Amino acid sequence: MEFYHTLCLLFSLSARVLLDLPFTTAQSCHPAQSNALLQFSNSFTVQTDMYLLCDPKTTGWENGLDCCLWDGVTCDNVTGNVIGLDLSFSCLQGTLRSDSSLFALRHLHSLNLGGNNFLASPILPELSVFAELRDLDLTHSNFSGSKIRISKCLFRI
Ligand SMILES: *[C@@H]1O[C@H](CO)[C@@H](O)[C@H](O)[C@H]1NC(C)=O
Ligand SMILES: *[C@@H]1O[C@H](CO)[C@@H](O)[C@H](O)[C@H]1NC(C)=O
């Protein structure tokens, strides 16, 4: 009797674990992607007195905390990859360079940098490294130059 009871308990425990697996909480951030986000954020200044009403999002980003929980960051809940970055109207000012760590976030599906001041940075061909990018918003952000070709991407400027 005791044996069956234990067996049954074991079974129900493992069944519970199995059943719970697909419903575990979202994946946490990959450290390399977290570092890329922090480096990207550190390459800009936050100007809260910007000409627009802006709301800083990156100032709350903190090393050691799961970047999937940071303001403006969306992760794939299965792979944990950063797939969305929405830094619209985040009071960012600075130039976007071709060696920016932003371009390490290869899994981005959507990128919104609208409503910041990129000081007439050129629209870089590096933006096409995002093979899965569907939505790119660079409106009202002081980029210069013309659009580049990005496959399957809705480019707003
Ligand atoms: C995980 O992502 C899928 C696809 O984006 C979504 O439909 C689903 O609701 C998400 N699940 C959780 C637990 O967030
Ligand atoms: C855009 O950037 C250029 C170069 O830094 C600067 O002179 C200009 O004032 C900026 N435009 C706006 C609207 O901030």
PDB file of C-alpha atoms and ligand atoms in Angstrom:
ATOM      1  CA  MET A   1       0.000   0.000   0.000  1.00  0.00           C
ATOM      2  CA  GLU A   2       2.728   2.366   1.055  1.00  0.00           C
ATOM      3  CA  PHE A   3       4.659   1.538  -2.109  1.00  0.00           C
ATOM      4  CA  TYR A   4       1.701   2.314  -4.371  1.00  0.00           C
ATOM      5  CA  HIS A   5       1.040   5.469  -2.526  1.00  0.00           C
ATOM      6  CA  THR A   6       4.618   6.638  -3.086  1.00  0.00           C
ATOM      7  CA  LEU A   7       4.488   5.586  -6.693  1.00  0.00           C
ATOM      8  CA  CYS A   8       1.280   7.469  -7.170  1.00  0.00           C
ATOM      9  CA  LEU A   9       2.706  10.533  -5.499  1.00  0.00           C
ATOM     10  CA  LEU A  10       5.780  10.354  -7.706  1.00  0.00           C
ATOM     11  CA  PHE A  11       3.641   9.968 -10.754  1.00  0.00           C
ATOM     12  CA  SER A  12       1.432  12.893  -9.936  1.00  0.00           C
ATOM     13  CA  LEU A  13       4.487  15.014  -9.204  1.00  0.00           C
ATOM     14  CA  SER A  14       6.139  14.203 -12.506  1.00  0.00           C
ATOM     15  CA  ALA A  15       2.855  14.632 -14.344  1.00  0.00           C
ATOM     16  CA  ARG A  16       2.569  18.033 -12.737  1.00  0.00           C
ATOM     17  CA  VAL A  17       6.091  18.945 -13.807  1.00  0.00           C
ATOM     18  CA  LEU A  18       5.383  17.765 -17.340  1.00  0.00           C
ATOM     19  CA  LEU A  19       2.126  19.624 -17.496  1.00  0.00           C
ATOM     20  CA  ASP A  20       3.645  22.762 -16.078  1.00  0.00           C
ATOM     21  CA  LEU A  21       6.532  22.880 -18.494  1.00  0.00           C
ATOM     22  CA  PRO A  22       4.822  24.553 -21.438  1.00  0.00           C
ATOM     23  CA  PHE A  23       3.360  27.128 -19.089  1.00  0.00           C
ATOM     24  CA  THR A  24       6.535  28.221 -17.356  1.00  0.00           C
ATOM     25  CA  THR A  25       6.984  31.950 -17.167  1.00  0.00           C
ATOM     26  CA  ALA A  26       8.585  33.710 -20.098  1.00  0.00           C
ATOM     27  CA  GLN A  27      12.237  33.033 -20.861  1.00  0.00           C
ATOM     28  CA  SER A  28      14.722  35.448 -19.421  1.00  0.00           C
ATOM     29  CA  CYS A  29      17.107  37.597 -21.351  1.00  0.00           C
ATOM     30  CA  HIS A  30      20.334  36.275 -22.885  1.00  0.00           C
ATOM     31  CA  PRO A  31      23.320  38.054 -21.254  1.00  0.00           C
ATOM     32  CA  ALA A  32      24.880  39.004 -24.606  1.00  0.00           C
ATOM     33  CA  GLN A  33      21.655  40.702 -25.658  1.00  0.00           C
ATOM     34  CA  SER A  34      21.315  42.392 -22.307  1.00  0.00           C
ATOM     35  CA  ASN A  35      24.852  43.780 -22.710  1.00  0.00           C
ATOM     36  CA  ALA A  36      24.088  44.924 -26.234  1.00  0.00           C
ATOM     37  CA  LEU A  37      21.063  46.834 -24.981  1.00  0.00           C
ATOM     38  CA  LEU A  38      23.026  48.470 -22.172  1.00  0.00           C
ATOM     39  CA  GLN A  39      25.858  49.469 -24.503  1.00  0.00           C
ATOM     40  CA  PHE A  40      23.335  50.881 -26.945  1.00  0.00           C
ATOM     41  CA  SER A  41      21.632  52.869 -24.225  1.00  0.00           C
ATOM     42  CA  ASN A  42      24.970  54.150 -22.893  1.00  0.00           C
ATOM     43  CA  SER A  43      25.860  55.521 -26.315  1.00  0.00           C
ATOM     44  CA  PHE A  44      23.157  58.185 -25.959  1.00  0.00           C
ATOM     45  CA  THR A  45      22.377  60.922 -23.543  1.00  0.00           C
ATOM     46  CA  VAL A  46      18.900  61.278 -22.116  1.00  0.00           C
ATOM     47  CA  GLN A  47      17.593  64.796 -22.630  1.00  0.00           C
ATOM     48  CA  THR A  48      14.414  65.154 -20.684  1.00  0.00           C
ATOM     49  CA  ASP A  49      14.135  68.763 -21.854  1.00  0.00           C
ATOM     50  CA  MET A  50      13.908  67.620 -25.458  1.00  0.00           C
ATOM     51  CA  TYR A  51      11.665  69.551 -27.802  1.00  0.00           C
ATOM     52  CA  LEU A  52       9.081  66.810 -27.531  1.00  0.00           C
ATOM     53  CA  LEU A  53       7.236  65.501 -24.567  1.00  0.00           C
ATOM     54  CA  CYS A  54       9.391  62.495 -23.938  1.00  0.00           C
ATOM     55  CA  ASP A  55       9.531  59.799 -21.338  1.00  0.00           C
ATOM     56  CA  PRO A  56      12.905  58.170 -20.688  1.00  0.00           C
ATOM     57  CA  LYS A  57      12.720  54.403 -20.855  1.00  0.00           C
ATOM     58  CA  THR A  58      16.372  53.410 -20.767  1.00  0.00           C
ATOM     59  CA  THR A  59      17.145  55.115 -17.446  1.00  0.00           C
ATOM     60  CA  GLY A  60      15.454  52.237 -15.615  1.00  0.00           C
ATOM     61  CA  TRP A  61      17.495  49.591 -17.415  1.00  0.00           C
ATOM     62  CA  GLU A  62      19.654  47.868 -14.878  1.00  0.00           C
ATOM     63  CA  ASN A  63      22.460  45.406 -15.286  1.00  0.00           C
ATOM     64  CA  GLY A  64      21.720  42.115 -13.567  1.00  0.00           C
ATOM     65  CA  LEU A  65      17.989  42.354 -14.026  1.00  0.00           C
ATOM     66  CA  ASP A  66      16.213  40.377 -16.710  1.00  0.00           C
ATOM     67  CA  CYS A  67      16.236  42.624 -19.777  1.00  0.00           C
ATOM     68  CA  CYS A  68      12.979  41.068 -20.940  1.00  0.00           C
ATOM     69  CA  LEU A  69      11.343  43.074 -18.173  1.00  0.00           C
ATOM     70  CA  TRP A  70      12.916  46.394 -19.145  1.00  0.00           C
ATOM     71  CA  ASP A  71      10.742  49.185 -20.399  1.00  0.00           C
ATOM     72  CA  GLY A  72      10.516  49.048 -24.191  1.00  0.00           C
ATOM     73  CA  VAL A  73      11.996  45.549 -24.533  1.00  0.00           C
ATOM     74  CA  THR A  74      10.030  42.535 -25.735  1.00  0.00           C
ATOM     75  CA  CYS A  75      11.430  39.008 -25.751  1.00  0.00           C
ATOM     76  CA  ASP A  76      10.269  35.889 -27.479  1.00  0.00           C
ATOM     77  CA  ASN A  77       8.690  33.903 -24.687  1.00  0.00           C
ATOM     78  CA  VAL A  78      10.085  30.615 -26.001  1.00  0.00           C
ATOM     79  CA  THR A  79      13.628  31.465 -27.098  1.00  0.00           C
ATOM     80  CA  GLY A  80      14.210  34.473 -24.840  1.00  0.00           C
ATOM     81  CA  ASN A  81      15.605  36.482 -27.747  1.00  0.00           C
ATOM     82  CA  VAL A  82      14.928  40.199 -27.813  1.00  0.00           C
ATOM     83  CA  ILE A  83      12.429  40.589 -30.665  1.00  0.00           C
ATOM     84  CA  GLY A  84      11.019  44.040 -30.018  1.00  0.00           C
ATOM     85  CA  LEU A  85      12.559  47.348 -29.060  1.00  0.00           C
ATOM     86  CA  ASP A  86      10.281  50.322 -28.635  1.00  0.00           C
ATOM     87  CA  LEU A  87      12.260  53.383 -27.590  1.00  0.00           C
ATOM     88  CA  SER A  88       9.904  55.877 -29.143  1.00  0.00           C
ATOM     89  CA  PHE A  89       9.917  59.287 -27.434  1.00  0.00           C
ATOM     90  CA  SER A  90      12.545  58.171 -24.921  1.00  0.00           C
ATOM     91  CA  CYS A  91      14.467  61.481 -24.908  1.00  0.00           C
ATOM     92  CA  LEU A  92      17.525  59.858 -26.517  1.00  0.00           C
ATOM     93  CA  GLN A  93      20.118  62.070 -28.137  1.00  0.00           C
ATOM     94  CA  GLY A  94      23.262  60.995 -29.939  1.00  0.00           C
ATOM     95  CA  THR A  95      24.507  59.482 -33.149  1.00  0.00           C
ATOM     96  CA  LEU A  96      23.814  55.966 -34.285  1.00  0.00           C
ATOM     97  CA  ARG A  97      27.069  54.490 -35.508  1.00  0.00           C
ATOM     98  CA  SER A  98      27.643  51.528 -37.753  1.00  0.00           C
ATOM     99  CA  ASP A  99      29.405  49.688 -34.914  1.00  0.00           C
ATOM    100  CA  SER A 100      26.488  50.207 -32.546  1.00  0.00           C
ATOM    101  CA  SER A 101      25.656  47.221 -30.361  1.00  0.00           C
ATOM    102  CA  LEU A 102      22.081  47.633 -31.574  1.00  0.00           C
ATOM    103  CA  PHE A 103      23.079  45.609 -34.619  1.00  0.00           C
ATOM    104  CA  ALA A 104      23.915  42.636 -32.398  1.00  0.00           C
ATOM    105  CA  LEU A 105      20.212  42.217 -31.652  1.00  0.00           C
ATOM    106  CA  ARG A 106      19.762  40.058 -34.713  1.00  0.00           C
ATOM    107  CA  HIS A 107      16.352  38.704 -33.788  1.00  0.00           C
ATOM    108  CA  LEU A 108      14.476  42.010 -33.789  1.00  0.00           C
ATOM    109  CA  HIS A 109      11.070  41.892 -35.436  1.00  0.00           C
ATOM    110  CA  SER A 110      10.179  45.429 -34.633  1.00  0.00           C
ATOM    111  CA  LEU A 111      12.261  48.484 -33.886  1.00  0.00           C
ATOM    112  CA  ASN A 112      10.848  51.860 -32.992  1.00  0.00           C
ATOM    113  CA  LEU A 113      13.325  54.691 -32.467  1.00  0.00           C
ATOM    114  CA  GLY A 114      10.890  57.430 -33.426  1.00  0.00           C
ATOM    115  CA  GLY A 115      10.673  60.687 -31.488  1.00  0.00           C
ATOM    116  CA  ASN A 116      14.311  60.936 -30.435  1.00  0.00           C
ATOM    117  CA  ASN A 117      17.201  63.035 -31.724  1.00  0.00           C
ATOM    118  CA  PHE A 118      19.832  61.103 -33.619  1.00  0.00           C
ATOM    119  CA  LEU A 119      21.587  64.321 -34.649  1.00  0.00           C
ATOM    120  CA  ALA A 120      21.228  63.719 -38.373  1.00  0.00           C
ATOM    121  CA  SER A 121      22.827  60.246 -38.246  1.00  0.00           C
ATOM    122  CA  PRO A 122      22.636  58.569 -41.623  1.00  0.00           C
ATOM    123  CA  ILE A 123      20.196  55.718 -42.095  1.00  0.00           C
ATOM    124  CA  LEU A 124      22.724  52.924 -42.005  1.00  0.00           C
ATOM    125  CA  PRO A 125      22.815  49.902 -44.280  1.00  0.00           C
ATOM    126  CA  GLU A 126      23.531  47.893 -41.116  1.00  0.00           C
ATOM    127  CA  LEU A 127      19.796  48.126 -40.424  1.00  0.00           C
ATOM    128  CA  SER A 128      19.387  45.349 -42.937  1.00  0.00           C
ATOM    129  CA  VAL A 129      21.154  42.860 -40.627  1.00  0.00           C
ATOM    130  CA  PHE A 130      17.803  42.359 -38.966  1.00  0.00           C
ATOM    131  CA  ALA A 131      16.621  39.526 -41.170  1.00  0.00           C
ATOM    132  CA  GLU A 132      13.352  39.156 -39.279  1.00  0.00           C
ATOM    133  CA  LEU A 133      12.520  42.851 -39.062  1.00  0.00           C
ATOM    134  CA  ARG A 134       8.922  43.602 -40.019  1.00  0.00           C
ATOM    135  CA  ASP A 135       8.423  47.047 -38.640  1.00  0.00           C
ATOM    136  CA  LEU A 136      10.919  49.892 -38.445  1.00  0.00           C
ATOM    137  CA  ASP A 137       9.887  53.310 -37.212  1.00  0.00           C
ATOM    138  CA  LEU A 138      12.376  56.175 -37.453  1.00  0.00           C
ATOM    139  CA  THR A 139       9.848  58.989 -37.628  1.00  0.00           C
ATOM    140  CA  HIS A 140      10.596  62.368 -36.005  1.00  0.00           C
ATOM    141  CA  SER A 141      14.041  61.274 -34.949  1.00  0.00           C
ATOM    142  CA  ASN A 142      16.380  63.456 -36.984  1.00  0.00           C
ATOM    143  CA  PHE A 143      17.891  60.800 -39.201  1.00  0.00           C
ATOM    144  CA  SER A 144      19.341  61.924 -42.503  1.00  0.00           C
ATOM    145  CA  GLY A 145      19.706  60.326 -45.877  1.00  0.00           C
ATOM    146  CA  SER A 146      17.373  58.148 -47.792  1.00  0.00           C
ATOM    147  CA  LYS A 147      15.667  54.905 -46.994  1.00  0.00           C
ATOM    148  CA  ILE A 148      17.492  51.694 -47.525  1.00  0.00           C
ATOM    149  CA  ARG A 149      16.039  48.482 -48.763  1.00  0.00           C
ATOM    150  CA  ILE A 150      14.957  46.061 -46.075  1.00  0.00           C
ATOM    151  CA  SER A 151      13.045  43.019 -47.178  1.00  0.00           C
ATOM    152  CA  LYS A 152       9.501  42.517 -45.890  1.00  0.00           C
ATOM    153  CA  CYS A 153       9.881  45.482 -43.587  1.00  0.00           C
ATOM    154  CA  LEU A 154       7.418  48.290 -43.146  1.00  0.00           C
ATOM    155  CA  PHE A 155       9.738  51.289 -43.027  1.00  0.00           C
ATOM    156  CA  ARG A 156       8.361  54.439 -41.451  1.00  0.00           C
ATOM    157  CA  ILE A 157      10.412  57.605 -41.598  1.00  0.00           C
TER     158      ILE A 157
HETATM  159  C1  LIG B   1       3.967  33.603 -26.142  1.00  0.00           C
HETATM  160  O1  LIG B   1       4.028  34.157 -27.417  1.00  0.00           O
HETATM  161  C2  LIG B   1       2.971  33.796 -28.258  1.00  0.00           C
HETATM  162  C3  LIG B   1       3.273  34.353 -29.641  1.00  0.00           C
HETATM  163  O2  LIG B   1       3.699  35.680 -29.598  1.00  0.00           O
HETATM  164  C4  LIG B   1       1.685  34.324 -27.678  1.00  0.00           C
HETATM  165  O3  LIG B   1       0.588  33.979 -28.505  1.00  0.00           O
HETATM  166  C5  LIG B   1       1.478  33.743 -26.301  1.00  0.00           C
HETATM  167  O4  LIG B   1       0.334  34.305 -25.692  1.00  0.00           O
HETATM  168  C6  LIG B   1       2.687  34.017 -25.432  1.00  0.00           C
HETATM  169  N1  LIG B   1       2.550  33.330 -24.173  1.00  0.00           N
HETATM  170  C7  LIG B   1       2.803  33.910 -23.005  1.00  0.00           C
HETATM  171  C8  LIG B   1       2.663  33.038 -21.805  1.00  0.00           C
HETATM  172  O5  LIG B   1       3.142  35.073 -22.922  1.00  0.00           O
HETATM  173  C1  LIG B   2      19.268  67.400 -36.087  1.00  0.00           C
HETATM  174  O1  LIG B   2      20.643  67.193 -35.907  1.00  0.00           O
HETATM  175  C2  LIG B   2      21.445  68.267 -36.380  1.00  0.00           C
HETATM  176  C3  LIG B   2      22.918  67.822 -36.280  1.00  0.00           C
HETATM  177  O2  LIG B   2      23.300  67.662 -34.957  1.00  0.00           O
HETATM  178  C4  LIG B   2      21.150  69.527 -35.550  1.00  0.00           C
HETATM  179  O3  LIG B   2      21.907  70.601 -36.038  1.00  0.00           O
HETATM  180  C5  LIG B   2      19.660  69.841 -35.664  1.00  0.00           C
HETATM  181  O4  LIG B   2      19.344  70.901 -34.807  1.00  0.00           O
HETATM  182  C6  LIG B   2      18.835  68.635 -35.288  1.00  0.00           C
HETATM  183  N1  LIG B   2      17.434  68.899 -35.539  1.00  0.00           N
HETATM  184  C7  LIG B   2      16.526  68.894 -34.566  1.00  0.00           C
HETATM  185  C8  LIG B   2      15.115  69.135 -34.996  1.00  0.00           C
HETATM  186  O5  LIG B   2      16.825  68.708 -33.401  1.00  0.00           O
END
